[in-house]
Every structure is written in C-alpha cells, then in structure tokens.
C-alpha cells in the first residue's frame, strides 16, 4: 500500500498568475533551489512543454534530484511528476507528485492542492517531511507572488497616464459654444 500526502491552500492571485509559476516546474519561488535544468527533448522550449521532459533540480544543500513530467494540462491546471533520481539517494523507491489548481471565482484567488504518493517503503519521517515542505512552499509561493504583484503595481504607478488625444473635429475649449459638452477627462 502506498502512502499518500495531500496538502492544500488558498493563494491570493489569479489562477493564471499562479499557474505561470507552477507550470515550468522550476520551483523559482523556493529560495533553497539553486538551479533547474530542463532536458529530455530536442530543445529547451520543447522540454519545458513536454510530457516526458526532465527537470534536474540542484538544491543549495547539495541535493540533486531529477523529476520526469508525467502529466501537464493547461486546461485543468495540473502537473504530475515522478522523482526518478536523487543524489544523495532517498530511502524510498518512488514518489509521484501532483500539483493542481482550481479557480476561486468569488475572490479571483487560487486553490492549490499538492499531493505525493510514496511507495510503501517510505516511512513516517518522509511523510511528515513532505507535509511540512508543502506547507512551507505555500507560504513561499504566496510571498513570491505578492512581491511580483507589488513590482507590477509600482511599475504601473511609475508609467505616465495616457489620455486620449482630442480629434481634430472636436471644438477646442476656447471655441466651445454654450451647450457644448467637453468630453475630455477632468483633472480635478
């Protein structure tokens, strides 16, 4: 019998913005990830978008793990991947992970569910570690997404406001007659 770990959370952010971070399976929102290399296809773009593509994740604590993408659905916002190699080795023979997202329409937020199915040789220590790492990843994902949204908002604030230019067939304010309506935006 396999061991199943499932954790979920609500992330403030549209499903598209959360999927943009989850889909590449590069874990860029996790500060302990040093680098991720995509392989398993003829070119990087194909490897990033293909079932069967590999992600070689180098962690800052000198752990290197290779994951194989088993399922990738942009329609259902789901990615499933398998741990196929680890250095140093892990104490269990297999682990299959699934991250799935659901749109929360009321608040334009995202429900995220992250599961792991371990082989039956995994112990309680691995199960608990998986649980706590998922909960920590949700916090880090929220923080990362919040910082991206803040940068985008500041960028919008720094851009000059663009008003439509009046067309030549409109009367200028100096030639407007009584009863004419000025359709230009007010700066009051």
XYZ file of C-alpha atoms in Angstrom:
188
model
C 0.000 0.000 0.000
C 1.359 3.409 -0.907
C 1.457 6.412 1.407
C -0.471 9.479 0.338
C 0.279 13.043 1.464
C -2.084 15.840 0.469
C -1.862 19.498 1.450
C -3.857 22.417 0.122
C -4.073 26.177 0.482
C -5.647 29.304 -0.943
C -3.282 31.637 -2.766
C -4.298 35.257 -3.317
C -3.749 35.645 -7.035
C -5.402 34.653 -10.270
C -5.109 31.069 -11.426
C -3.156 32.310 -14.461
C -0.507 34.041 -12.339
C -0.136 31.020 -10.028
C -0.028 28.578 -12.988
C 2.683 30.718 -14.564
C 4.859 29.927 -11.522
C 3.892 26.241 -11.154
C 3.809 25.075 -14.786
C 7.544 25.282 -15.630
C 8.312 23.054 -12.622
C 11.371 25.196 -11.903
C 10.445 25.984 -8.283
C 11.733 29.546 -8.659
C 9.619 30.580 -5.678
C 11.661 28.300 -3.396
C 14.818 30.019 -2.103
C 16.601 26.687 -1.455
C 16.609 25.845 -5.194
C 19.918 26.821 -6.751
C 19.177 25.879 -10.365
C 16.876 23.835 -12.586
C 17.860 22.355 -15.923
C 15.282 21.097 -18.411
C 16.173 18.171 -20.632
C 14.691 15.168 -22.374
C 13.720 16.821 -25.649
C 15.475 18.184 -28.702
C 15.299 21.784 -27.466
C 14.701 23.597 -24.150
C 11.304 25.016 -25.122
C 10.093 21.556 -26.096
C 11.491 20.075 -22.855
C 9.683 22.748 -20.834
C 6.380 21.957 -22.521
C 6.539 18.205 -22.993
C 5.297 15.256 -21.036
C 8.386 13.129 -20.552
C 10.614 16.166 -20.097
C 13.090 16.067 -17.239
C 13.818 18.691 -14.577
C 17.178 18.381 -12.880
C 16.900 20.370 -9.659
C 20.034 21.393 -7.779
C 19.290 22.454 -4.207
C 21.575 24.729 -2.191
C 22.202 21.945 0.349
C 23.941 19.825 -2.352
C 20.953 17.609 -3.079
C 20.357 16.963 -6.754
C 17.077 15.414 -7.888
C 15.698 14.557 -11.311
C 11.972 14.667 -11.971
C 10.131 13.372 -15.021
C 6.939 15.161 -16.104
C 4.158 12.570 -16.384
C 1.171 14.852 -16.996
C 0.809 18.504 -17.933
C -2.600 20.078 -18.508
C -3.093 23.761 -19.224
C -6.845 23.142 -19.321
C -7.035 21.588 -15.852
C -4.000 23.449 -14.446
C -2.368 20.208 -13.303
C 1.176 18.911 -13.415
C 2.255 15.437 -12.276
C 5.890 14.442 -11.968
C 7.910 11.485 -10.739
C 11.146 11.501 -8.748
C 13.417 9.296 -10.856
C 16.853 10.026 -9.387
C 18.297 11.599 -6.263
C 21.813 12.271 -5.096
C 22.256 11.511 -2.286
C 19.726 8.717 -2.589
C 16.390 8.756 -0.780
C 15.145 5.980 1.497
C 12.061 5.115 -0.604
C 11.818 3.598 -4.060
C 9.365 6.039 -5.661
C 7.351 9.219 -5.243
C 4.807 10.717 -7.646
C 3.767 14.335 -7.092
C 0.753 16.230 -8.426
C 0.077 19.939 -8.173
C -3.378 21.039 -9.245
C -5.015 24.452 -9.223
C -8.655 25.492 -9.123
C -10.027 28.952 -9.736
C -11.853 30.602 -6.815
C -14.218 32.883 -8.691
C -15.580 34.806 -5.721
C -12.224 36.381 -4.885
C -10.120 35.761 -8.016
C -7.866 33.583 -5.872
C -6.486 30.101 -6.449
C -6.975 26.838 -4.573
C -3.800 24.760 -4.778
C -3.568 21.072 -3.913
C -0.189 19.308 -3.807
C -0.098 15.550 -3.357
C 2.607 12.950 -3.084
C 2.137 9.212 -3.444
C 5.108 7.410 -1.934
C 5.932 3.754 -2.414
C 5.132 1.573 0.581
C 8.759 1.574 1.727
C 8.565 5.257 2.726
C 8.477 5.908 6.448
C 6.599 8.346 8.656
C 9.622 10.679 8.657
C 9.387 11.113 4.859
C 5.616 11.606 5.053
C 5.916 14.292 7.737
C 8.805 15.976 5.920
C 6.723 16.079 2.723
C 3.790 17.609 4.597
C 5.847 20.371 6.209
C 7.745 21.152 2.997
C 4.444 21.614 1.138
C 3.075 23.942 3.822
C 6.295 25.961 3.750
C 6.202 26.052 -0.073
C 2.676 27.528 0.050
C 3.930 30.357 2.297
C 6.873 30.985 -0.017
C 4.632 30.891 -3.098
C 2.316 33.493 -1.501
C 5.273 35.717 -0.651
C 6.851 35.362 -4.093
C 3.567 36.087 -5.866
C 2.924 39.073 -3.600
C 6.335 40.544 -4.431
C 5.719 40.077 -8.169
C 2.334 41.784 -7.872
C 3.915 44.660 -5.909
C 6.572 45.162 -8.591
C 3.920 45.176 -11.340
C 1.815 47.665 -9.372
C 4.791 50.017 -8.793
C 5.636 49.743 -12.492
C 2.081 50.775 -13.384
C 2.274 53.710 -10.979
C 5.542 54.911 -12.490
C 4.196 54.899 -16.038
C 2.739 58.219 -17.162
C -1.018 58.330 -17.504
C -2.000 58.482 -21.121
C -5.092 60.409 -22.042
C -6.700 60.146 -25.450
C -5.745 62.983 -27.732
C -8.707 65.050 -28.892
C -9.604 64.557 -32.516
C -9.429 67.497 -34.889
C -13.181 67.570 -35.450
C -13.873 68.406 -31.784
C -14.038 72.046 -30.856
C -11.261 73.281 -28.605
C -12.303 74.591 -25.201
C -11.578 78.126 -26.378
C -14.078 77.802 -29.261
C -16.775 75.903 -27.394
C -20.195 77.441 -27.568
C -22.860 77.433 -24.897
C -24.474 73.990 -24.623
C -21.419 72.105 -25.965
C -20.161 69.258 -23.754
C -16.453 68.930 -23.134
C -15.710 65.175 -23.312
C -12.084 65.445 -22.181
C -11.225 63.998 -18.774
C -11.256 66.414 -15.894
C -8.045 66.763 -13.915
C -9.889 67.978 -10.794
